[in-house]
Short mmCIF file of C-alpha atoms in Angstrom, two decimals:
data_model
loop_
_atom_site.label_atom_id
_atom_site.label_comp_id
_atom_site.label_asym_id
_atom_site.label_seq_id
_atom_site.Cartn_x
_atom_site.Cartn_y
_atom_site.Cartn_z
CA MET A 345 -3.44 -7.71 -5.32
CA THR A 346 -6.55 -7.49 -3.23
CA ALA A 347 -6.99 -10.55 -1.03
CA VAL A 348 -10.26 -12.20 -0.10
CA SER A 349 -10.12 -14.02 3.19
CA GLU A 350 -12.15 -17.12 2.32
CA ARG A 351 -12.58 -19.30 -0.72
CA GLY A 352 -14.12 -22.63 -1.51
CA PRO A 353 -12.21 -25.82 -2.29
CA GLY A 354 -9.65 -25.19 -5.00
CA GLY A 355 -10.28 -21.43 -4.86
CA GLY A 356 -13.65 -21.57 -6.60
CA ALA A 357 -17.20 -20.90 -5.51
CA THR A 358 -18.93 -22.81 -2.77
CA PRO A 359 -22.68 -23.40 -2.51
CA PHE A 360 -24.70 -20.52 -1.11
CA PRO A 361 -25.25 -21.25 2.59
CA ALA A 362 -28.70 -22.38 3.58
CA THR A 363 -28.67 -20.14 6.66
CA PRO A 364 -26.93 -16.94 5.62
CA ALA A 365 -27.25 -15.13 8.93
CA ALA A 366 -25.62 -17.92 10.93
CA THR A 367 -23.00 -18.67 8.30
CA TRP A 368 -22.04 -15.09 7.55
CA ALA A 369 -21.91 -14.06 11.20
CA ALA A 370 -18.80 -16.21 11.47
CA VAL A 371 -17.07 -14.73 8.40
CA ARG A 372 -13.60 -13.34 8.98
CA PRO A 373 -12.77 -9.79 7.91
CA LEU A 374 -12.27 -9.33 4.16
CA ILE A 375 -8.79 -7.91 3.68
CA GLY A 376 -7.56 -5.60 0.94
CA THR A 377 -4.50 -3.39 0.59
CA ARG A 378 -6.41 -0.20 1.39
CA VAL A 379 -9.33 -1.32 3.54
CA ARG A 380 -10.53 -4.28 5.50
CA LEU A 381 -14.19 -5.04 6.07
CA GLU A 382 -14.91 -6.06 9.64
CA PRO A 383 -18.27 -7.40 10.81
CA LEU A 384 -19.95 -4.36 12.37
CA ARG A 385 -19.74 -4.16 16.16
CA PRO A 386 -20.84 -1.61 18.77
CA GLU A 387 -17.14 -0.86 19.34
CA HIS A 388 -17.01 0.79 15.91
CA ALA A 389 -19.43 3.53 17.04
CA PRO A 390 -16.90 6.23 18.09
CA ASP A 391 -14.95 6.05 14.82
CA LEU A 392 -18.10 5.90 12.71
CA LEU A 393 -19.66 8.86 14.49
CA GLU A 394 -16.56 10.91 13.76
CA ALA A 395 -16.53 9.76 10.13
CA ALA A 396 -20.23 10.59 9.64
CA GLN A 397 -20.06 14.28 10.52
CA ASP A 398 -20.81 15.77 7.11
CA ASP A 399 -24.34 16.55 5.95
CA GLU A 400 -23.55 15.76 2.33
CA ILE A 401 -22.85 12.12 3.19
CA TRP A 402 -26.46 11.73 4.28
CA ALA A 403 -28.20 13.70 1.52
CA TYR A 404 -29.59 10.53 -0.11
CA MET A 405 -29.29 8.06 2.75
CA PRO A 406 -32.36 6.25 4.15
CA ALA A 407 -31.49 7.62 7.59
CA LEU A 408 -30.76 10.98 9.16
CA ARG A 409 -27.23 11.99 9.98
CA PRO A 410 -26.21 10.65 13.41
CA ARG A 411 -25.24 13.68 15.48
CA ARG A 412 -24.74 12.05 18.85
CA ARG A 413 -23.28 8.80 20.11
CA GLU A 414 -26.73 7.42 20.87
CA ASP A 415 -27.74 8.05 17.23
CA MET A 416 -24.85 5.96 15.96
CA ASP A 417 -25.46 3.29 18.60
CA ARG A 418 -29.05 3.04 17.34
CA LEU A 419 -27.98 2.69 13.69
CA ILE A 420 -25.56 -0.10 14.63
CA ALA A 421 -28.17 -1.82 16.81
CA ASP A 422 -30.66 -1.75 13.94
CA ALA A 423 -28.09 -3.26 11.58
CA LEU A 424 -27.27 -6.02 14.05
CA ALA A 425 -30.97 -6.73 14.60
CA ASP A 426 -31.37 -7.13 10.84
CA GLY A 427 -28.42 -9.51 10.97
CA THR A 428 -30.12 -11.60 13.63
CA ALA A 429 -33.18 -11.75 11.38
CA GLY A 430 -30.99 -13.00 8.54
CA THR A 431 -31.69 -10.07 6.20
CA ARG A 432 -28.46 -8.10 6.50
CA ILE A 433 -24.74 -8.55 7.09
CA ALA A 434 -23.23 -5.20 8.07
CA PHE A 435 -19.54 -4.35 7.90
CA ALA A 436 -17.39 -1.50 9.12
CA ILE A 437 -14.96 -0.24 6.49
CA VAL A 438 -11.62 0.11 8.26
CA ALA A 439 -8.83 2.07 6.55
CA ARG A 440 -5.57 0.20 6.75
CA ASP A 441 -3.56 3.43 6.76
CA SER A 442 -5.07 4.48 10.09
CA GLY A 443 -6.72 1.40 11.58
CA ARG A 444 -9.95 3.35 12.12
CA ALA A 445 -13.48 2.87 10.84
CA VAL A 446 -14.25 5.33 8.04
CA GLY A 447 -17.66 4.11 6.91
CA SER A 448 -19.95 1.14 6.56
CA THR A 449 -21.42 -1.21 3.98
CA SER A 450 -23.75 -4.22 4.00
CA TYR A 451 -25.08 -7.27 2.29
CA LEU A 452 -28.89 -6.89 2.11
CA ASP A 453 -31.95 -8.85 0.93
CA LEU A 454 -30.28 -12.23 1.31
CA GLU A 455 -32.16 -14.84 -0.73
CA PRO A 456 -30.35 -18.19 -0.35
CA VAL A 457 -32.93 -20.17 -2.32
CA HIS A 458 -32.46 -17.93 -5.33
CA ARG A 459 -28.74 -17.35 -4.60
CA ARG A 460 -28.96 -13.59 -4.79
CA LEU A 461 -28.22 -10.65 -2.55
CA GLU A 462 -27.75 -6.89 -2.62
CA ILE A 463 -24.87 -4.61 -1.65
CA GLY A 464 -26.07 -1.44 -0.01
CA TRP A 465 -26.14 0.94 2.92
CA THR A 466 -22.68 2.13 1.89
CA TRP A 467 -21.22 5.40 3.08
CA LEU A 468 -17.74 6.79 3.60
CA ALA A 469 -16.19 9.69 5.47
CA ARG A 470 -15.78 12.71 3.24
CA ASP A 471 -11.98 12.54 3.29
CA ARG A 472 -12.24 9.05 1.71
CA TRP A 473 -14.13 10.29 -1.34
CA ARG A 474 -12.08 10.12 -4.52
CA THR A 475 -9.74 7.54 -3.10
CA ALA A 476 -9.81 3.88 -4.07
CA ALA A 477 -11.44 2.85 -0.79
CA ASN A 478 -14.91 2.29 -2.21
CA THR A 479 -13.65 0.41 -5.28
CA GLU A 480 -11.71 -2.00 -3.12
CA ALA A 481 -14.56 -2.41 -0.63
CA LYS A 482 -16.93 -3.27 -3.50
CA ARG A 483 -14.44 -5.69 -4.99
CA LEU A 484 -14.02 -7.48 -1.66
CA LEU A 485 -17.81 -7.81 -1.25
CA LEU A 486 -18.37 -8.93 -4.83
CA ALA A 487 -15.53 -11.46 -4.75
CA HIS A 488 -16.82 -12.96 -1.52
CA ALA A 489 -20.38 -13.10 -2.85
CA PHE A 490 -19.52 -14.78 -6.16
CA GLU A 491 -16.43 -16.83 -5.27
CA VAL A 492 -17.15 -17.91 -1.70
CA VAL A 493 -20.89 -17.71 -1.11
CA GLY A 494 -21.84 -18.82 -4.62
CA ALA A 495 -24.25 -16.03 -5.51
CA VAL A 496 -25.53 -15.91 -9.08
CA ARG A 497 -26.74 -12.30 -8.86
CA VAL A 498 -25.69 -9.24 -6.89
CA ALA A 499 -27.86 -6.12 -7.04
CA LEU A 500 -26.89 -2.52 -6.35
CA LYS A 501 -29.26 0.42 -6.14
CA THR A 502 -29.23 4.16 -5.64
CA ASP A 503 -31.50 7.19 -5.43
CA GLY A 504 -32.72 8.33 -8.84
CA ARG A 505 -31.60 11.89 -8.01
CA ASN A 506 -28.05 10.76 -7.32
CA LEU A 507 -26.52 10.89 -10.80
CA ARG A 508 -22.94 10.72 -9.56
CA SER A 509 -23.69 7.49 -7.73
CA GLN A 510 -25.36 5.97 -10.80
CA GLN A 511 -22.31 6.75 -12.90
CA ALA A 512 -20.01 5.28 -10.29
CA ILE A 513 -21.98 2.02 -10.07
CA ALA A 514 -21.97 1.72 -13.84
CA ARG A 515 -18.19 2.18 -13.83
CA LEU A 516 -17.90 -0.76 -11.45
CA GLY A 517 -19.20 -2.86 -14.36
CA ALA A 518 -22.79 -3.27 -13.17
CA ARG A 519 -25.63 -3.26 -15.71
CA ARG A 520 -28.50 -0.82 -15.25
CA GLU A 521 -31.81 -2.68 -15.05
CA GLY A 522 -34.43 0.01 -14.55
CA VAL A 523 -36.24 2.31 -12.14
CA LEU A 524 -38.74 1.52 -9.39
CA ARG A 525 -40.87 4.65 -9.17
CA ARG A 526 -41.85 6.05 -5.76
CA HIS A 527 -40.09 3.10 -4.30
CA GLN A 528 -39.03 4.43 -0.91
CA ARG A 529 -39.90 7.30 1.39
CA CYS A 530 -36.87 9.27 2.57
CA PRO A 531 -36.44 10.65 6.11
CA ASP A 532 -37.30 14.13 4.83
CA GLY A 533 -40.65 12.84 3.50
CA VAL A 534 -39.63 12.85 -0.18
CA TRP A 535 -40.58 9.77 -2.19
CA ARG A 536 -37.55 8.54 -4.07
CA ASP A 537 -37.29 6.64 -7.32
CA THR A 538 -34.75 3.82 -7.01
CA VAL A 539 -32.42 2.89 -9.87
CA TYR A 540 -31.38 -0.77 -9.90
CA PHE A 541 -28.18 -2.29 -11.26
CA SER A 542 -26.91 -5.86 -11.16
CA ILE A 543 -23.91 -8.08 -11.82
CA LEU A 544 -24.43 -11.74 -12.73
CA GLU A 545 -22.24 -14.73 -11.99
CA ASP A 546 -21.00 -15.11 -15.59
CA GLU A 547 -20.22 -11.36 -15.76
CA TRP A 548 -18.11 -11.39 -12.63
CA PRO A 549 -14.75 -12.45 -14.18
CA GLY A 550 -14.82 -9.49 -16.56
CA VAL A 551 -15.98 -7.11 -13.84
CA ASP A 552 -13.26 -8.41 -11.51
CA ALA A 553 -10.57 -7.88 -14.16
CA GLY A 554 -11.71 -4.29 -14.62
CA LEU A 555 -11.70 -3.61 -10.89
CA ARG A 556 -8.23 -5.11 -10.52
CA ARG A 557 -6.94 -2.90 -13.34
CA ALA A 558 -8.48 0.17 -11.74
CA LEU A 559 -6.94 -0.65 -8.37
CA ALA A 560 -3.52 -1.38 -9.91
CA GLN A 561 -3.51 2.05 -11.53
CA ARG A 562 -4.36 3.80 -8.28
CA PRO A 563 -2.23 3.33 -5.19
CA PRO A 564 -3.57 3.28 -1.67
CA ARG A 565 -4.76 6.61 -0.36
CA PRO A 566 -2.26 9.45 -0.92
CA PRO A 567 -0.85 11.10 2.20
CA ALA A 568 -2.76 13.76 4.04
CA PRO A 569 -1.35 17.29 3.77
CA VAL A 570 1.52 18.01 6.14
CA GLY A 571 0.10 18.67 9.59
CA ALA A 572 -3.31 17.20 8.79
CA ALA A 573 -4.73 14.60 11.13
CA LEU A 574 -5.25 11.08 9.87
CA THR A 575 -8.75 9.73 10.00
CA ARG A 576 -9.57 6.18 10.93
CA SER A 577 -11.32 3.50 9.05
CA PRO A 578 -14.29 1.08 9.13
CA ALA A 579 -17.04 2.19 6.78
CA GLY A 580 -20.35 0.84 5.54
CA ALA A 581 -23.73 1.84 4.18
CA SER A 582 -25.79 1.08 1.18
CA ILE A 583 -24.44 1.22 -2.28
CA GLY A 584 -25.88 4.22 -3.90
CA ALA A 585 -27.32 5.51 -0.67
CA GLY A 586 -24.70 8.19 -0.14
CA PRO A 587 -24.37 11.22 -2.41
CA ARG A 588 -20.91 10.26 -3.61
CA GLU A 589 -21.41 6.52 -3.36
CA GLY A 590 -18.67 5.05 -5.50
CA ALA A 591 -17.51 8.47 -6.58
CA GLU A 592 -14.34 8.39 -4.60
CA GLU A 593 -12.76 6.04 -7.07
CA ALA A 594 -14.75 6.32 -10.23
CA GLY A 595 -16.38 9.69 -10.05
CA GLY A 596 -13.49 12.08 -10.18
CA ALA A 597 -9.79 12.54 -10.65
CA MET A 598 -7.58 11.51 -7.79
CA ALA A 599 -3.98 12.63 -7.44
CA ASP A 600 -1.92 9.45 -7.79
CA VAL A 601 0.80 10.65 -5.45
CA VAL A 602 3.00 8.78 -2.99
CA ARG A 603 4.69 10.82 -0.27
CA ALA A 604 7.96 8.98 0.31
CA ALA A 605 10.92 9.47 2.64
CA LEU A 606 14.61 8.61 2.93
CA VAL A 607 16.69 8.70 6.12
CA GLN A 608 20.45 9.30 6.26
CA THR A 609 22.33 9.25 9.56
CA ARG A 610 25.88 9.15 10.92
CA TRP A 611 27.06 6.39 13.23
CA THR A 612 26.24 7.30 16.84
CA GLY A 613 28.75 4.92 18.43
CA GLU A 614 26.40 2.18 19.62
CA ARG A 615 23.42 0.30 18.22
CA ALA A 616 20.63 1.33 20.59
CA SER A 617 21.20 5.05 20.05
CA MET A 618 21.65 4.47 16.30
CA VAL A 619 18.24 2.82 16.08
CA GLU A 620 16.76 5.60 18.23
CA ALA A 621 18.18 8.26 15.89
CA ASN A 622 16.63 6.56 12.87
CA VAL A 623 13.29 6.06 14.60
CA ARG A 624 13.25 9.73 15.54
CA LEU A 625 13.69 10.72 11.89
CA ALA A 626 11.05 8.19 10.81
CA ARG A 627 8.57 9.80 13.19
CA ARG A 628 9.44 13.19 11.74
CA ALA A 629 8.71 11.82 8.26
CA ALA A 630 5.37 10.43 9.44
CA GLU A 631 4.46 13.83 10.89
CA GLN A 632 5.03 15.24 7.39
CA GLY A 633 2.66 12.68 5.88
CA ALA A 634 5.18 10.17 4.50
CA ARG A 635 3.65 6.79 3.61
CA VAL A 636 6.84 4.88 2.80
CA LEU A 637 10.37 5.26 4.15
CA CYS A 638 13.73 3.63 3.51
CA PHE A 639 16.66 3.55 5.94
CA GLN A 640 20.31 3.41 4.85
CA GLU A 641 22.28 0.20 4.26
CA LEU A 642 23.00 -1.75 7.49
CA PHE A 643 21.19 1.09 9.23
CA SER A 644 21.43 -0.08 12.85
CA GLY A 645 25.22 -0.25 13.03
CA PRO A 646 28.50 1.08 11.67
CA TYR A 647 29.69 0.23 8.19
CA PHE A 648 31.98 -2.49 9.54
CA CYS A 649 33.09 -3.66 6.08
CA GLN A 650 35.96 -1.16 6.22
CA VAL A 651 37.78 -3.88 8.18
CA GLN A 652 37.81 -7.69 8.14
CA ASP A 653 37.00 -8.69 11.69
CA PRO A 654 34.92 -11.77 12.58
CA SER A 655 33.69 -10.11 15.79
CA TYR A 656 31.17 -8.22 13.64
CA TYR A 657 29.39 -11.48 12.84
CA ALA A 658 27.76 -10.89 16.23
CA LEU A 659 25.70 -8.10 14.63
CA THR A 660 23.71 -10.61 12.57
CA GLU A 661 20.09 -11.50 13.29
CA PRO A 662 17.42 -13.62 11.63
CA VAL A 663 14.92 -11.96 9.31
CA PRO A 664 12.07 -11.45 10.06
CA GLU A 665 12.33 -12.96 13.55
CA GLY A 666 15.19 -10.77 14.77
CA PRO A 667 14.77 -7.91 17.25
CA THR A 668 15.43 -5.08 14.78
CA VAL A 669 12.86 -6.18 12.23
CA GLU A 670 10.35 -6.98 14.96
CA ALA A 671 10.79 -3.48 16.40
CA MET A 672 10.40 -1.93 12.96
CA ARG A 673 7.22 -3.94 12.35
CA ARG A 674 5.75 -2.38 15.47
CA LEU A 675 6.89 1.06 14.32
CA ALA A 676 5.38 0.59 10.84
CA ALA A 677 2.02 -0.39 12.32
CA GLU A 678 2.11 2.54 14.74
CA LEU A 679 2.94 5.10 12.05
CA GLY A 680 0.91 3.52 9.24
CA MET A 681 4.02 3.66 7.06
CA VAL A 682 5.74 1.16 4.78
CA LEU A 683 9.35 0.63 5.94
CA ILE A 684 12.41 -0.71 4.11
CA VAL A 685 14.80 -1.95 6.80
CA PRO A 686 18.37 -2.95 5.75
CA VAL A 687 20.03 -5.28 8.28
CA TYR A 688 22.81 -7.87 8.61
CA GLU A 689 20.97 -11.20 8.29
CA GLN A 690 21.90 -14.61 9.63
CA GLU A 691 20.20 -17.46 7.78
CA GLN A 692 22.06 -20.00 9.91
CA PRO A 693 25.37 -19.88 11.79
CA GLY A 694 28.10 -18.95 9.31
CA VAL A 695 25.65 -18.01 6.51
CA TYR A 696 25.12 -14.26 6.38
CA TYR A 697 23.53 -11.82 3.93
CA ASN A 698 23.26 -8.09 3.38
CA THR A 699 19.48 -7.88 3.48
CA ALA A 700 16.61 -5.41 3.39
CA ALA A 701 13.30 -6.39 4.99
CA VAL A 702 10.12 -4.79 3.62
CA ILE A 703 7.32 -4.11 6.09
CA ASP A 704 3.84 -2.98 5.08
CA ALA A 705 2.00 -0.06 6.69
CA ASP A 706 0.06 -2.37 9.02
CA GLY A 707 3.23 -4.06 10.31
CA ARG A 708 2.94 -7.07 8.02
CA TYR A 709 6.26 -8.54 6.91
CA CYS A 710 6.18 -8.52 3.10
CA GLY A 711 9.50 -10.26 2.43
CA LYS A 712 13.16 -9.46 1.95
CA TYR A 713 15.76 -8.69 -0.67
CA ARG A 714 19.32 -10.00 -0.38
CA LYS A 715 22.13 -8.06 -2.02
CA HIS A 716 23.35 -9.87 -5.12
CA HIS A 717 26.60 -8.16 -6.04
CA ILE A 718 29.26 -8.22 -3.31
CA PRO A 719 32.37 -6.01 -3.63
CA GLN A 720 35.82 -6.81 -2.25
CA VAL A 721 37.97 -3.69 -2.51
CA ARG A 722 39.80 -1.54 0.02
CA GLY A 723 37.33 -0.08 2.48
CA PHE A 724 34.53 -2.34 1.22
CA TRP A 725 35.54 -5.87 2.24
CA GLU A 726 32.03 -7.25 1.89
CA LYS A 727 32.84 -10.77 0.70
CA PHE A 728 34.32 -11.35 4.15
CA TYR A 729 30.83 -10.80 5.62
CA PHE A 730 28.15 -11.63 3.05
CA ARG A 731 27.11 -14.37 0.71
CA PRO A 732 25.62 -13.21 -2.62
CA GLY A 733 21.85 -12.91 -2.58
CA ASN A 734 19.77 -15.88 -3.72
CA LEU A 735 16.17 -14.63 -3.64
CA GLY A 736 16.01 -12.98 -7.05
CA TYR A 737 14.65 -9.48 -7.54
CA PRO A 738 11.28 -9.46 -5.76
CA VAL A 739 8.77 -6.67 -6.06
CA PHE A 740 6.67 -6.19 -2.95
CA GLU A 741 2.97 -5.27 -2.98
CA THR A 742 2.51 -2.68 -0.26
CA ALA A 743 0.09 0.00 0.86
CA VAL A 744 1.81 2.44 -1.52
CA GLY A 745 1.87 0.05 -4.45
CA PRO A 746 4.65 -2.20 -5.83
CA ILE A 747 8.17 -1.36 -4.67
CA GLY A 748 11.59 -2.90 -5.18
CA VAL A 749 14.96 -2.78 -3.40
CA TYR A 750 18.49 -2.72 -4.83
CA LEU A 751 21.37 -2.52 -2.34
CA CYS A 752 24.38 -0.21 -2.75
CA TYR A 753 26.95 -1.94 -5.05
CA ASP A 754 24.06 -3.59 -6.92
CA ARG A 755 23.43 -0.24 -8.58
CA HIS A 756 26.46 -0.69 -10.87
CA PHE A 757 24.72 -3.63 -12.56
CA PRO A 758 21.84 -2.71 -14.92
CA GLU A 759 20.32 -6.18 -15.07
CA GLY A 760 18.73 -6.02 -11.62
CA TRP A 761 17.28 -2.57 -12.24
CA ARG A 762 15.58 -3.94 -15.35
CA ALA A 763 14.34 -7.08 -13.56
CA LEU A 764 12.60 -4.89 -10.97
CA GLY A 765 10.96 -2.83 -13.70
CA LEU A 766 9.76 -5.91 -15.54
CA ALA A 767 8.24 -7.17 -12.28
CA GLY A 768 6.18 -3.99 -11.97
CA ALA A 769 8.06 -1.81 -9.47
CA ARG A 770 6.97 1.83 -9.40
CA ILE A 771 9.57 2.91 -6.84
CA VAL A 772 12.95 1.26 -6.29
CA PHE A 773 14.96 2.10 -3.18
CA ASN A 774 18.76 1.86 -3.21
CA PRO A 775 20.09 2.10 0.36
CA SER A 776 23.85 2.52 0.30
CA ALA A 777 27.10 3.19 2.14
CA THR A 778 29.29 4.93 -0.40
CA SER A 779 32.42 7.01 0.07
CA ARG A 780 33.23 10.46 -1.27
CA GLY A 781 36.50 9.75 -3.07
CA LEU A 782 35.41 6.49 -4.66
CA SER A 783 32.01 7.11 -6.18
CA SER A 784 30.61 10.61 -5.67
CA HIS A 785 30.63 11.29 -9.43
CA LEU A 786 28.83 8.03 -10.15
CA TRP A 787 26.31 8.78 -7.37
CA ARG A 788 24.98 11.67 -9.43
CA LEU A 789 24.78 9.60 -12.63
CA GLU A 790 23.76 6.00 -12.01
CA GLN A 791 20.43 6.25 -10.24
CA PRO A 792 19.04 8.92 -12.59
CA ALA A 793 20.15 6.79 -15.54
CA ALA A 794 18.47 3.72 -14.02
CA ALA A 795 15.28 5.68 -13.41
CA VAL A 796 15.20 6.79 -17.06
CA ALA A 797 16.09 3.41 -18.56
CA ASN A 798 13.52 1.56 -16.44
CA GLU A 799 10.85 4.25 -16.19
CA TYR A 800 10.25 4.34 -12.46
CA PHE A 801 11.16 6.45 -9.42
CA VAL A 802 14.39 5.74 -7.55
CA GLY A 803 15.17 6.63 -3.95
CA ALA A 804 18.94 6.78 -3.34
CA ILE A 805 20.10 6.74 0.29
CA ASN A 806 23.63 7.16 1.65
CA ARG A 807 24.94 7.45 5.21
CA VAL A 808 27.00 10.43 6.41
CA GLY A 809 30.26 11.00 8.24
CA VAL A 810 33.63 9.35 8.85
CA GLU A 811 33.45 6.33 11.19
CA PRO A 812 36.15 5.02 13.55
CA LEU A 813 36.67 1.82 11.56
CA GLY A 814 38.28 3.53 8.56
CA ASP A 815 38.69 6.66 6.51
CA ASN A 816 35.64 6.25 4.25
CA ASP A 817 33.92 9.63 4.07
CA PHE A 818 30.23 8.86 3.62
CA TYR A 819 28.76 11.90 1.94
CA GLY A 820 24.98 11.60 2.29
CA GLY A 821 23.34 13.42 -0.61
CA SER A 822 20.24 11.18 -0.51
CA TYR A 823 17.66 12.02 -3.16
CA PHE A 824 14.65 10.92 -5.18
CA VAL A 825 14.79 10.94 -8.96
CA ASP A 826 11.86 10.65 -11.34
CA PRO A 827 11.56 8.54 -14.53
CA ARG A 828 12.74 11.51 -16.59
CA GLY A 829 16.01 11.53 -14.68
CA GLN A 830 15.20 14.75 -12.82
CA LEU A 831 15.71 15.10 -9.08
CA VAL A 832 12.52 15.49 -7.05
CA GLY A 833 13.55 18.43 -4.92
CA ALA A 834 17.07 19.06 -3.68
CA PRO A 835 19.31 16.26 -2.42
CA ALA A 836 20.06 15.95 1.28
CA SER A 837 23.08 17.43 3.02
CA ASP A 838 26.48 15.83 2.49
CA GLN A 839 27.29 16.02 6.22
CA ASP A 840 24.19 15.99 8.41
CA ASP A 841 21.52 13.58 9.60
CA GLU A 842 18.44 14.29 7.52
CA VAL A 843 15.07 12.96 6.46
CA VAL A 844 14.08 13.67 2.85
CA VAL A 845 10.31 13.76 2.22
CA ARG A 846 9.06 14.15 -1.34
CA ASP A 847 5.80 13.72 -3.27
CA LEU A 848 6.18 11.25 -6.15
CA ASP A 849 3.54 11.72 -8.85
CA MET A 850 2.80 8.30 -10.31
CA GLU A 851 0.96 9.84 -13.24
CA LEU A 852 4.42 10.68 -14.56
CA LEU A 853 5.10 6.95 -14.98
CA ARG A 854 2.22 6.66 -17.41
CA GLU A 855 3.24 9.77 -19.30
CA VAL A 856 6.85 8.66 -19.68
CA ARG A 857 5.97 5.10 -20.67
CA GLN A 858 3.65 6.36 -23.37
CA VAL A 859 6.38 8.58 -24.84
CA TRP A 860 9.36 6.26 -24.36
CA ALA A 861 8.05 2.73 -24.85
CA PHE A 862 11.20 0.97 -23.68
CA TYR A 863 9.35 -2.07 -22.37
CA ARG A 864 7.52 -2.47 -25.67
CA ASP A 865 10.67 -2.12 -27.75
CA ARG A 866 13.07 -4.30 -25.77
CA ARG A 867 14.37 -7.45 -27.51
CA PRO A 868 14.86 -10.27 -24.99
CA ASP A 869 15.20 -12.71 -27.90
CA ALA A 870 18.46 -10.94 -28.82
CA TYR A 871 20.01 -10.78 -25.35
CA ASP A 872 21.23 -14.34 -24.81
CA ALA A 873 24.86 -13.20 -24.73
CA LEU A 874 24.12 -10.97 -21.74
CA VAL A 875 23.41 -13.94 -19.49
CA ALA A 876 26.10 -16.26 -20.83
CA PRO A 877 28.68 -17.26 -18.14
#
């Protein structure tokens, strides 16, 4: 869900401030899953200048394209001067996948007595068109205006020649009000007609529901092509002022694709080098454009469950405060990549879990999953080390959409797979340590079957090699499987360290769920016996 940083008492609207410039100058950034809106500052100038270098962005803007640093400095200074006068609150649009400013947007024409304002001066870097960045930026601004500031009317306007922008604003849920003829003179001397739209206070709940649905159907920005440079974020400029204003989410088709990665490694002999080997492969995945990556089960150490030895309790650490998760949070923020990090967790002395921490692309700790089903067979003496999980089957909202985690032996139990699907997971990762003689046949069957039955993507990860603690032969073979049960590309090697990077087309989820309506046709009223002791 998109988060708004401030709300009134009880989460509702608060009165419109009597002095908007002073009150809004102190507003914290508005945070979404794709973008955050930061009050515009001179420090945003370098990123914004880079983002602005496309003539088409400025075709309908009330300013000329800034070609030099001093041009951008002047635009920012003008916006801040308007802020001092109380007529404008300017934001930089910062992309959370890169941490850089990619455009700008503003509140304009603040009228506290009449509790109305305008959203405008919106523009975005060309590579952010046809992503969900503008939709989320608009939703953040609208939610803050109606729910925090207490506005009763928000206006949006665009150049009468800009048909794409008009269509995009209408798709936001705004109502077209009319045209002001020869309303404004453009920098090229042309007099423009201005088309006005508005959203009223009592219309906002319906508009908000529509925007939330649109955002839920479209994940954060898909990865850049392999080898392409990431661009940075903050963006702002008037709604309808740019030629594709709003078009990046509503104006055209966007590939709903998540580039995802799996890492399989063999035990290096000591923890520091094991972590280094995994980090090296994670960086390789990031270079290929991966936006989410899962490591193998208990990734930072050996699979010590081949023996029953209390000395391995020393490998435990708290989650998220432990050193491994803290290091991976820094790595996630650096790479702009969601990470699933399986570790040996200590809740308190003597209470240990087989756990996977989930870290968002900005380094935020999303939460953790604790393995529910604990085996106790030769070579897998896990009950000696782990308590059964007690946190349910959480689905984590991340920069690539909702994801779930199921750990190794869990995969033999269909109930958890289904719980993750019911909670909205689009990708479920199953980090494992599984041995060739015991389960290699099942490895090729179970995850594809789970993907089909629950209509989502599954990432299956296994370590590789024979380790000194036993004769388990971990056979790698990590792979992604789609909701039709088909592998997405070839599986990884059965012997070597490898990073698997694949594009997962989320449109396939919608296609499959329309054909095979398993969630519609399930009968929970008839399943009582399944949960009987």
